[in-house]
Short mmCIF file of C-alpha atoms in Angstrom, two decimals:
data_model
loop_
_atom_site.label_atom_id
_atom_site.label_comp_id
_atom_site.label_asym_id
_atom_site.label_seq_id
_atom_site.Cartn_x
_atom_site.Cartn_y
_atom_site.Cartn_z
CA UNK A 1319 35.80 -62.51 -4.27
CA UNK A 1320 33.79 -61.12 -1.44
CA UNK A 1321 36.03 -58.03 -1.23
CA UNK A 1322 35.71 -57.45 -4.99
CA UNK A 1323 31.88 -57.79 -4.71
CA UNK A 1324 31.71 -55.27 -1.91
CA UNK A 1325 34.02 -52.82 -3.76
CA UNK A 1326 32.10 -53.20 -6.98
CA UNK A 1327 28.79 -52.63 -5.14
CA UNK A 1328 30.19 -49.55 -3.39
CA UNK A 1329 31.43 -48.15 -6.76
CA UNK A 1330 28.02 -48.86 -8.31
CA UNK A 1331 26.12 -47.06 -5.55
CA UNK A 1332 28.58 -44.15 -5.75
CA UNK A 1333 28.17 -44.03 -9.48
CA UNK A 1334 24.46 -44.08 -9.16
CA UNK A 1335 24.45 -41.21 -6.67
CA UNK A 1336 26.72 -39.14 -8.82
CA UNK A 1337 24.60 -39.98 -11.87
CA UNK A 1338 21.41 -38.82 -10.07
CA UNK A 1339 23.00 -35.56 -8.99
CA UNK A 1340 24.37 -35.00 -12.49
CA UNK A 1341 20.83 -35.38 -13.85
CA UNK A 1342 19.65 -32.67 -11.44
CA UNK A 1343 20.35 -29.39 -13.23
CA UNK A 1344 20.80 -26.10 -11.18
CA UNK A 1345 17.59 -24.82 -12.83
CA UNK A 1346 15.65 -27.90 -11.73
CA UNK A 1347 17.08 -27.77 -8.23
CA UNK A 1348 16.16 -24.08 -7.97
CA UNK A 1349 12.54 -24.83 -8.97
CA UNK A 1350 12.22 -27.77 -6.65
CA UNK A 1351 13.76 -25.83 -3.72
CA UNK A 1352 11.31 -22.96 -4.36
CA UNK A 1353 8.34 -25.39 -4.21
CA UNK A 1354 9.70 -27.27 -1.27
CA UNK A 1355 10.46 -24.12 0.74
CA UNK A 1356 7.03 -22.67 0.07
CA UNK A 1357 5.53 -26.02 1.23
CA UNK A 1358 7.82 -26.24 4.26
CA UNK A 1359 7.75 -22.75 5.64
CA UNK A 1360 4.29 -22.84 7.43
CA UNK A 1361 4.93 -26.36 8.80
CA UNK A 1362 8.30 -25.52 10.22
CA UNK A 1363 7.09 -22.27 11.77
CA UNK A 1364 4.05 -24.14 13.13
CA UNK A 1365 6.42 -26.52 14.85
CA UNK A 1366 8.40 -23.63 16.30
CA UNK A 1367 5.20 -22.52 17.98
CA UNK A 1368 4.38 -26.03 19.23
CA UNK A 1369 7.88 -26.41 20.65
CA UNK A 1370 7.91 -23.15 22.49
CA UNK A 1371 4.41 -23.72 23.86
CA UNK A 1372 4.41 -27.45 24.72
CA UNK A 1373 7.86 -28.88 24.62
CA UNK A 1374 10.53 -26.44 25.87
CA UNK A 1375 9.89 -26.03 29.57
CA UNK A 1376 12.48 -23.29 29.66
CA UNK A 1377 10.67 -21.16 27.11
CA UNK A 1378 9.08 -17.98 28.46
CA UNK A 1379 6.07 -18.98 26.38
CA UNK A 1380 5.74 -22.57 27.70
CA UNK A 1381 2.13 -23.42 28.30
CA UNK A 1382 2.11 -27.10 29.48
CA UNK A 1383 2.40 -30.69 28.35
CA UNK A 1384 0.76 -32.47 25.38
CA UNK A 1385 -2.80 -33.85 25.61
CA UNK A 1386 -3.81 -31.39 28.38
CA UNK A 1387 -6.02 -28.35 28.14
CA UNK A 1388 -3.96 -25.29 28.96
CA UNK A 1389 -6.09 -22.22 29.82
CA UNK A 1390 -4.82 -18.68 29.58
CA UNK A 1391 -7.16 -16.68 31.83
CA UNK A 1392 -6.06 -13.43 30.22
CA UNK A 1393 -5.71 -11.86 26.80
CA UNK A 1394 -2.43 -11.55 24.88
CA UNK A 1395 -0.20 -8.49 25.57
CA UNK A 1396 3.11 -7.10 24.23
CA UNK A 1397 4.95 -9.64 26.49
CA UNK A 1398 3.77 -12.56 24.32
CA UNK A 1399 6.56 -12.82 21.65
CA UNK A 1400 6.24 -16.28 20.04
CA UNK A 1401 3.20 -15.98 17.74
CA UNK A 1402 2.83 -13.13 15.29
CA UNK A 1403 -0.48 -11.16 15.10
CA UNK A 1404 -2.11 -12.94 18.02
CA UNK A 1405 -5.51 -11.57 18.92
CA UNK A 1406 -6.17 -9.79 22.21
CA UNK A 1407 -9.97 -10.22 22.16
CA UNK A 1408 -10.42 -13.76 23.45
CA UNK A 1409 -8.61 -15.55 26.26
CA UNK A 1410 -7.07 -18.58 24.66
CA UNK A 1411 -6.95 -22.20 25.70
CA UNK A 1412 -4.61 -24.63 23.91
CA UNK A 1413 -4.19 -28.39 23.44
CA UNK A 1414 -1.38 -30.04 21.57
CA UNK A 1415 -2.90 -33.44 20.68
CA UNK A 1416 -0.88 -36.59 19.94
CA UNK A 1417 -3.23 -38.96 18.24
CA UNK A 1418 -0.82 -41.80 17.41
CA UNK A 1419 -2.07 -44.31 20.03
CA UNK A 1420 -5.83 -43.49 20.20
CA UNK A 1421 -8.40 -40.73 19.60
CA UNK A 1422 -9.05 -38.01 22.05
CA UNK A 1423 -12.40 -36.85 23.31
CA UNK A 1424 -12.88 -33.03 23.70
CA UNK A 1425 -15.70 -32.11 26.05
CA UNK A 1426 -17.30 -28.60 25.75
CA UNK A 1427 -19.64 -27.28 28.47
CA UNK A 1428 -22.91 -25.54 27.81
CA UNK A 1429 -22.14 -21.92 27.20
CA UNK A 1430 -24.72 -19.07 27.50
CA UNK A 1431 -26.25 -17.79 24.27
CA UNK A 1432 -24.59 -14.59 23.03
CA UNK A 1433 -21.06 -15.57 24.04
CA UNK A 1434 -18.88 -16.55 21.12
CA UNK A 1435 -16.50 -19.50 21.49
CA UNK A 1436 -14.69 -21.74 19.03
CA UNK A 1437 -12.19 -24.58 19.04
CA UNK A 1438 -10.05 -24.39 15.94
CA UNK A 1439 -8.43 -27.62 14.91
CA UNK A 1440 -5.08 -27.21 12.98
CA UNK A 1441 -3.10 -30.02 11.51
CA UNK A 1442 0.60 -30.11 10.88
CA UNK A 1443 0.07 -28.72 7.34
CA UNK A 1444 -1.50 -25.66 9.13
CA UNK A 1445 -4.86 -26.47 7.53
CA UNK A 1446 -7.94 -25.51 9.61
CA UNK A 1447 -9.52 -28.92 9.16
CA UNK A 1448 -12.45 -28.34 11.54
CA UNK A 1449 -14.16 -25.95 14.00
CA UNK A 1450 -16.21 -26.78 17.08
CA UNK A 1451 -18.07 -23.76 18.25
CA UNK A 1452 -20.90 -21.29 18.18
CA UNK A 1453 -21.17 -21.34 14.40
CA UNK A 1454 -20.84 -25.05 13.85
CA UNK A 1455 -22.39 -26.81 16.71
CA UNK A 1456 -24.01 -24.10 18.83
CA UNK A 1457 -23.52 -23.41 22.59
CA UNK A 1458 -25.18 -26.47 24.04
CA UNK A 1459 -21.88 -28.34 24.63
CA UNK A 1460 -21.12 -32.01 24.05
CA UNK A 1461 -18.34 -34.58 23.46
CA UNK A 1462 -16.35 -34.56 20.23
CA UNK A 1463 -13.96 -37.29 19.06
CA UNK A 1464 -10.75 -36.20 17.42
CA UNK A 1465 -9.02 -39.12 15.61
CA UNK A 1466 -5.76 -39.47 13.68
CA UNK A 1467 -5.40 -40.46 10.09
CA UNK A 1468 -5.22 -44.21 10.65
CA UNK A 1469 -8.10 -44.71 13.04
CA UNK A 1470 -11.05 -46.83 11.80
CA UNK A 1471 -13.10 -47.60 14.92
CA UNK A 1472 -16.81 -47.12 15.54
CA UNK A 1473 -18.17 -43.86 16.93
CA UNK A 1474 -19.20 -44.53 20.59
CA UNK A 1475 -22.54 -43.53 22.00
CA UNK A 1476 -22.43 -40.13 23.58
CA UNK A 1477 -20.14 -38.64 20.93
CA UNK A 1478 -21.65 -35.70 19.06
CA UNK A 1479 -19.29 -35.94 16.07
CA UNK A 1480 -16.15 -37.67 14.79
CA UNK A 1481 -13.56 -35.33 13.44
CA UNK A 1482 -10.57 -36.94 11.69
CA UNK A 1483 -7.14 -35.37 11.08
CA UNK A 1484 -4.77 -35.90 8.19
CA UNK A 1485 -1.87 -35.71 10.59
CA UNK A 1486 -0.97 -37.46 13.86
CA UNK A 1487 -0.32 -34.17 15.71
CA UNK A 1488 -3.06 -31.56 16.06
CA UNK A 1489 -3.18 -28.12 17.62
CA UNK A 1490 -6.44 -27.13 19.17
CA UNK A 1491 -6.85 -23.37 19.75
CA UNK A 1492 -9.83 -22.39 21.95
CA UNK A 1493 -11.24 -18.77 21.88
CA UNK A 1494 -13.71 -17.70 24.55
CA UNK A 1495 -15.19 -14.24 24.19
CA UNK A 1496 -14.44 -11.75 26.90
CA UNK A 1497 -16.97 -8.89 27.11
CA UNK A 1498 -15.01 -6.68 29.52
CA UNK A 1499 -12.44 -6.92 32.30
CA UNK A 1500 -15.21 -7.62 34.89
CA UNK A 1501 -16.22 -10.61 32.76
CA UNK A 1502 -12.99 -12.51 33.30
CA UNK A 1503 -14.22 -14.76 36.11
CA UNK A 1504 -17.01 -15.95 33.82
CA UNK A 1505 -14.52 -16.88 31.12
CA UNK A 1506 -12.34 -18.66 33.79
CA UNK A 1507 -15.36 -20.78 34.82
CA UNK A 1508 -15.98 -21.78 31.19
CA UNK A 1509 -12.35 -22.60 30.58
CA UNK A 1510 -12.37 -24.78 33.68
CA UNK A 1511 -15.01 -26.95 32.06
CA UNK A 1512 -13.14 -27.59 28.85
CA UNK A 1513 -12.25 -31.27 29.34
CA UNK A 1514 -9.98 -33.70 27.53
CA UNK A 1515 -9.61 -37.52 27.85
CA UNK A 1516 -8.34 -40.41 25.69
CA UNK A 1517 -11.14 -42.51 24.17
CA UNK A 1518 -10.28 -45.51 26.31
CA UNK A 1519 -10.80 -43.37 29.46
CA UNK A 1520 -14.04 -42.00 28.11
CA UNK A 1521 -15.28 -45.55 27.53
CA UNK A 1522 -13.77 -46.82 30.86
CA UNK A 1523 -11.62 -49.40 28.93
CA UNK A 1524 -7.97 -50.34 29.22
CA UNK A 1525 -5.65 -48.01 27.37
CA UNK A 1526 -3.96 -49.33 24.23
CA UNK A 1527 -0.29 -49.69 23.96
CA UNK A 1528 1.42 -46.24 24.22
CA UNK A 1529 2.97 -44.79 21.20
CA UNK A 1530 6.79 -44.61 21.14
CA UNK A 1531 8.38 -41.61 22.91
CA UNK A 1532 9.00 -38.73 20.49
CA UNK A 1533 12.54 -37.48 20.03
CA UNK A 1534 11.74 -33.84 19.60
CA UNK A 1535 14.25 -31.78 17.67
CA UNK A 1536 15.11 -28.18 18.42
CA UNK A 1537 13.18 -25.85 16.13
CA UNK A 1538 14.81 -23.20 13.92
CA UNK A 1539 14.55 -19.56 14.94
CA UNK A 1540 12.41 -17.25 12.84
CA UNK A 1541 15.49 -15.82 11.27
CA UNK A 1542 16.75 -19.29 10.33
CA UNK A 1543 13.39 -20.25 8.90
CA UNK A 1544 13.57 -17.25 6.56
CA UNK A 1545 16.73 -18.36 4.69
CA UNK A 1546 18.32 -21.55 5.99
CA UNK A 1547 18.31 -24.84 4.00
CA UNK A 1548 17.87 -26.48 7.37
CA UNK A 1549 14.20 -25.90 6.81
CA UNK A 1550 14.25 -28.97 4.65
CA UNK A 1551 15.83 -31.07 7.44
CA UNK A 1552 12.99 -30.02 9.76
CA UNK A 1553 10.40 -30.73 7.09
CA UNK A 1554 11.67 -34.23 6.77
CA UNK A 1555 11.35 -34.74 10.44
CA UNK A 1556 7.75 -33.46 10.54
CA UNK A 1557 6.60 -35.45 7.57
CA UNK A 1558 6.95 -38.70 9.53
CA UNK A 1559 3.81 -37.60 11.33
CA UNK A 1560 1.98 -36.64 8.19
CA UNK A 1561 0.91 -39.43 5.87
CA UNK A 1562 1.24 -38.29 2.27
CA UNK A 1563 -2.07 -37.02 0.84
CA UNK A 1564 -2.94 -38.60 -2.51
CA UNK A 1565 -2.89 -35.18 -4.15
CA UNK A 1566 0.72 -34.68 -3.12
CA UNK A 1567 2.34 -37.93 -4.28
CA UNK A 1568 3.81 -36.40 -7.50
CA UNK A 1569 4.94 -33.36 -5.47
CA UNK A 1570 6.84 -35.63 -3.07
CA UNK A 1571 8.50 -37.46 -5.93
CA UNK A 1572 9.91 -34.15 -7.19
CA UNK A 1573 11.05 -33.17 -3.60
CA UNK A 1574 12.77 -36.57 -3.31
CA UNK A 1575 15.29 -35.44 -6.00
CA UNK A 1576 16.77 -33.12 -3.34
CA UNK A 1577 16.44 -35.67 -0.48
CA UNK A 1578 13.27 -34.05 0.83
CA UNK A 1579 10.47 -36.28 2.11
CA UNK A 1580 9.43 -38.49 5.00
CA UNK A 1581 12.19 -40.88 5.90
CA UNK A 1582 14.76 -39.12 3.66
CA UNK A 1583 17.88 -37.27 4.58
CA UNK A 1584 18.60 -33.83 3.23
CA UNK A 1585 22.35 -33.78 2.85
CA UNK A 1586 23.46 -30.28 2.19
CA UNK A 1587 27.14 -31.05 2.05
CA UNK A 1588 26.62 -33.69 -0.62
CA UNK A 1589 25.48 -31.15 -3.18
CA UNK A 1590 27.87 -29.36 -5.53
CA UNK A 1591 28.37 -25.58 -5.01
CA UNK A 1592 26.21 -24.97 -8.08
CA UNK A 1593 23.29 -26.98 -6.71
CA UNK A 1594 23.77 -25.35 -3.25
CA UNK A 1595 23.58 -21.93 -4.82
CA UNK A 1596 20.43 -23.00 -6.83
CA UNK A 1597 18.78 -24.17 -3.61
CA UNK A 1598 19.44 -20.81 -1.96
CA UNK A 1599 18.05 -19.01 -5.04
CA UNK A 1600 14.95 -21.18 -4.87
CA UNK A 1601 14.37 -20.10 -1.29
CA UNK A 1602 14.80 -16.49 -2.37
CA UNK A 1603 12.34 -17.07 -5.28
CA UNK A 1604 9.76 -18.26 -2.75
CA UNK A 1605 10.05 -15.03 -0.84
CA UNK A 1606 9.67 -13.08 -4.04
CA UNK A 1607 6.38 -14.80 -4.62
CA UNK A 1608 5.38 -14.00 -1.03
CA UNK A 1609 6.24 -10.31 -1.58
CA UNK A 1610 3.81 -10.26 -4.55
CA UNK A 1611 1.03 -11.73 -2.42
CA UNK A 1612 1.77 -9.40 0.46
CA UNK A 1613 1.55 -6.44 -1.95
CA UNK A 1614 -1.86 -7.65 -3.03
CA UNK A 1615 -2.89 -8.10 0.61
CA UNK A 1616 -1.80 -4.51 1.32
CA UNK A 1617 -4.01 -3.31 -1.60
CA UNK A 1618 -6.96 -5.34 -0.39
CA UNK A 1619 -6.85 -7.70 -3.38
CA UNK A 1620 -6.12 -10.77 -1.22
CA UNK A 1621 -7.36 -11.30 2.29
CA UNK A 1622 -7.52 -13.77 5.12
CA UNK A 1623 -10.44 -15.47 3.38
CA UNK A 1624 -8.07 -16.67 0.64
CA UNK A 1625 -5.09 -17.80 2.71
CA UNK A 1626 -6.72 -19.60 5.75
CA UNK A 1627 -8.85 -22.78 5.49
CA UNK A 1628 -8.98 -26.52 5.05
CA UNK A 1629 -7.21 -28.48 2.30
CA UNK A 1630 -10.23 -28.33 0.08
CA UNK A 1631 -10.45 -24.49 0.37
CA UNK A 1632 -6.75 -23.89 -0.25
CA UNK A 1633 -6.65 -26.56 -2.99
CA UNK A 1634 -2.93 -27.05 -2.42
CA UNK A 1635 -2.15 -23.37 -3.06
CA UNK A 1636 1.10 -23.46 -1.07
CA UNK A 1637 1.92 -19.90 -1.70
CA UNK A 1638 -1.28 -18.79 -0.08
CA UNK A 1639 -0.66 -21.21 2.81
CA UNK A 1640 2.83 -19.71 3.38
CA UNK A 1641 1.45 -16.19 3.17
CA UNK A 1642 -1.10 -16.97 5.85
CA UNK A 1643 1.56 -18.41 8.16
CA UNK A 1644 3.94 -15.52 7.69
CA UNK A 1645 1.35 -12.73 8.08
CA UNK A 1646 -0.68 -14.38 10.89
CA UNK A 1647 -0.05 -18.09 11.64
CA UNK A 1648 -3.11 -19.94 13.13
CA UNK A 1649 -5.62 -17.55 11.56
CA UNK A 1650 -9.11 -18.91 11.29
CA UNK A 1651 -11.15 -19.63 8.20
CA UNK A 1652 -13.44 -17.01 6.61
CA UNK A 1653 -16.69 -18.52 7.85
CA UNK A 1654 -15.35 -18.02 11.40
CA UNK A 1655 -13.71 -14.71 11.00
CA UNK A 1656 -12.06 -12.53 8.40
CA UNK A 1657 -9.15 -10.14 8.97
CA UNK A 1658 -9.24 -7.05 6.72
CA UNK A 1659 -5.85 -5.57 7.48
CA UNK A 1660 -4.41 -2.05 7.18
CA UNK A 1661 -0.81 -1.71 6.02
CA UNK A 1662 -1.18 1.48 4.01
CA UNK A 1663 -3.29 4.71 4.29
CA UNK A 1664 -5.76 6.13 1.79
CA UNK A 1665 -2.84 7.48 -0.28
CA UNK A 1666 -1.25 3.99 -0.36
CA UNK A 1667 1.60 4.98 1.91
CA UNK A 1668 2.88 2.64 4.68
CA UNK A 1669 1.44 3.24 8.08
CA UNK A 1670 3.99 4.78 10.47
CA UNK A 1671 3.73 6.11 14.03
CA UNK A 1672 5.45 9.33 12.93
CA UNK A 1673 2.03 10.20 11.52
CA UNK A 1674 -1.51 10.45 12.93
CA UNK A 1675 -4.41 8.51 11.32
CA UNK A 1676 -8.18 8.38 11.61
CA UNK A 1677 -10.69 5.67 10.70
CA UNK A 1678 -14.30 6.75 10.49
CA UNK A 1679 -17.32 4.49 10.30
CA UNK A 1680 -20.24 6.37 8.69
CA UNK A 1681 -23.54 6.26 10.52
CA UNK A 1682 -25.03 2.75 10.29
CA UNK A 1683 -21.85 1.33 8.76
CA UNK A 1684 -20.22 -0.42 11.64
CA UNK A 1685 -18.78 -3.84 10.64
CA UNK A 1686 -21.69 -6.36 10.02
CA UNK A 1687 -21.00 -9.36 12.27
CA UNK A 1688 -22.96 -11.94 14.28
CA UNK A 1689 -20.40 -12.07 17.09
CA UNK A 1690 -18.05 -9.09 17.47
CA UNK A 1691 -15.42 -6.96 15.69
CA UNK A 1692 -12.10 -5.46 16.75
CA UNK A 1693 -9.14 -3.45 15.53
CA UNK A 1694 -5.68 -4.43 16.82
CA UNK A 1695 -2.33 -2.69 16.59
CA UNK A 1696 0.93 -4.46 15.67
CA UNK A 1697 4.46 -3.12 15.34
CA UNK A 1698 6.27 -4.08 12.22
CA UNK A 1699 8.15 -6.05 11.08
CA UNK A 1700 7.69 -8.31 14.10
CA UNK A 1701 3.85 -8.18 13.88
CA UNK A 1702 3.66 -8.17 17.75
CA UNK A 1703 1.41 -6.22 20.09
CA UNK A 1704 2.55 -2.71 20.99
CA UNK A 1705 3.50 -1.70 24.54
CA UNK A 1706 1.74 1.55 25.45
CA UNK A 1707 0.79 3.66 28.42
CA UNK A 1708 -2.88 2.65 28.35
CA UNK A 1709 -2.14 -1.06 28.18
CA UNK A 1710 -4.64 -1.01 25.28
CA UNK A 1711 -3.97 -3.30 22.37
CA UNK A 1712 -7.30 -2.98 20.51
CA UNK A 1713 -10.51 -1.24 20.03
CA UNK A 1714 -13.54 -3.51 19.70
CA UNK A 1715 -17.31 -3.62 19.69
CA UNK A 1716 -17.65 -4.65 23.37
CA UNK A 1717 -16.24 -1.17 24.10
CA UNK A 1718 -19.09 0.52 22.30
CA UNK A 1719 -20.48 2.12 25.42
CA UNK A 1720 -17.12 3.77 26.06
CA UNK A 1721 -16.67 5.29 22.57
CA UNK A 1722 -17.50 8.94 21.87
CA UNK A 1723 -19.63 9.06 18.73
CA UNK A 1724 -19.67 11.96 16.19
CA UNK A 1725 -22.58 14.36 16.16
CA UNK A 1726 -24.05 12.63 13.14
CA UNK A 1727 -23.85 9.17 14.69
CA UNK A 1728 -20.68 8.15 13.04
CA UNK A 1729 -17.65 6.82 14.87
CA UNK A 1730 -14.09 8.17 14.46
CA UNK A 1731 -11.17 6.25 15.83
CA UNK A 1732 -7.63 7.52 16.22
CA UNK A 1733 -4.44 5.62 15.48
CA UNK A 1734 -1.25 7.48 16.55
CA UNK A 1735 1.72 7.46 18.89
CA UNK A 1736 0.73 10.50 21.00
CA UNK A 1737 -2.57 11.09 22.70
CA UNK A 1738 -5.16 12.81 20.57
CA UNK A 1739 -6.37 14.60 23.69
CA UNK A 1740 -8.15 13.56 26.80
CA UNK A 1741 -11.63 14.01 25.24
CA UNK A 1742 -10.66 11.61 22.44
CA UNK A 1743 -8.63 8.98 24.35
CA UNK A 1744 -11.59 6.55 24.56
CA UNK A 1745 -11.37 6.26 20.79
CA UNK A 1746 -7.53 6.08 20.65
CA UNK A 1747 -5.40 3.03 19.85
CA UNK A 1748 -1.83 3.79 20.60
CA UNK A 1749 0.73 3.15 17.83
CA UNK A 1750 4.45 2.62 18.02
CA UNK A 1751 6.87 5.28 16.84
CA UNK A 1752 7.70 3.44 13.69
CA UNK A 1753 6.01 1.15 11.14
CA UNK A 1754 2.84 -0.59 12.12
CA UNK A 1755 -0.22 -2.48 10.81
CA UNK A 1756 -3.79 -2.61 12.14
CA UNK A 1757 -5.78 -5.88 11.80
CA UNK A 1758 -9.53 -5.75 11.73
CA UNK A 1759 -11.17 -8.97 12.97
CA UNK A 1760 -14.83 -9.73 12.10
CA UNK A 1761 -15.99 -12.71 14.03
CA UNK A 1762 -18.92 -14.57 12.47
CA UNK A 1763 -19.15 -12.17 9.57
CA UNK A 1764 -22.55 -11.60 8.03
CA UNK A 1765 -23.18 -12.33 4.34
CA UNK A 1766 -22.68 -8.76 3.26
CA UNK A 1767 -19.25 -8.79 4.85
CA UNK A 1768 -18.19 -11.98 3.09
CA UNK A 1769 -19.66 -10.86 -0.27
CA UNK A 1770 -17.91 -7.50 -0.27
CA UNK A 1771 -21.04 -5.49 -0.18
CA UNK A 1772 -19.86 -3.92 3.04
CA UNK A 1773 -16.72 -1.95 2.32
CA UNK A 1774 -14.34 -1.15 5.13
CA UNK A 1775 -13.36 2.54 5.57
CA UNK A 1776 -9.84 3.69 4.73
CA UNK A 1777 -7.19 4.72 7.14
CA UNK A 1778 -6.69 8.47 6.56
CA UNK A 1779 -3.59 10.46 7.53
CA UNK A 1780 -4.63 13.46 9.58
CA UNK A 1781 -1.37 15.41 9.87
#
């Protein structure tokens, strides 16, 4: 009887599994895969960055261990290959926070007025859920408590603010303004005073029980992320550190039909060829949506202000969240900075180093900002900084004294592969020989910048 019971139970489970897959039509699988891929892409690429920076000690981009401030006393160059469209204005500091066992206290030193700094807090969804910096708290320094989703303790004395994350892992990206190469020692001193300690250490109390060791999985490559269904396996892994937001419960129920979700197993080989094909088509559909958004971005209809922000700002617009990650992961929210980007010239033709271009700011029309502005060159399609004979990756407002202004007080900048001539090299940003983009960064943009009253000039082909 026992054997019959086991056999009948097995047959029942098998029948149920087949029945559930039968109910899932290729059209439904395709739609779910499209939604799930759009949802997963930023998170999986975010994990790739975390893995290369804080887990893989053999990575050329390895920074250091978790829960430790890692300072880069330099700006990014063409040799930095992990993160697309990284800025080269502000030396970075990084912290990968594991908040599972207890909150972490971030300590910021007093920083002189006039120097911009920020600490961008990014959760595993790639939401910018908070900023600590010049704009939000000023430059007077202080202690800030970063807590995970399940923490319910009291805020201790001496803490300026409690900041709670939706996810158990958090990336903190520090940006400290560098005025010029001679200013680097000052930045190093500030970076050395960025401190980090567990709450128990801050309070001089015994540490709580340590969280279990994490069994990190190897991330997918950028090429794999673009098309492989393994993205869903990695999403399942990451979701164990991301308690489901109430607004996403129905979404997760739909994803579960494909075995996608925290604690679930995405079994590619268990799907019929028709469902497998539908899943692949769904991934392709997601990229078609991205292409539409990218076209609007190139036309200036959608900008960084739309695609970067916290959950409330994005309002679960997963297509925008994916676009932000693909075009410039870890970009900041609009209040902190906006990134008007150049992909095409004034005739709507793609930028290419085979041509020469100028960008002219009319007198009195430099970008309105409360911190600084810059223009940075990136080779396409990789969106990485461009190796060049000047070792110059950007033109920015701290270089103002070096620029040569036009007779009427305007400013003409040059974007091309070959030198525009010695007398113009101070205003030249070297381009690669092939396709490129230029990203304008406006830190602490003024109201007229955010409202659109100030209009950026166009990139004009000059040959």
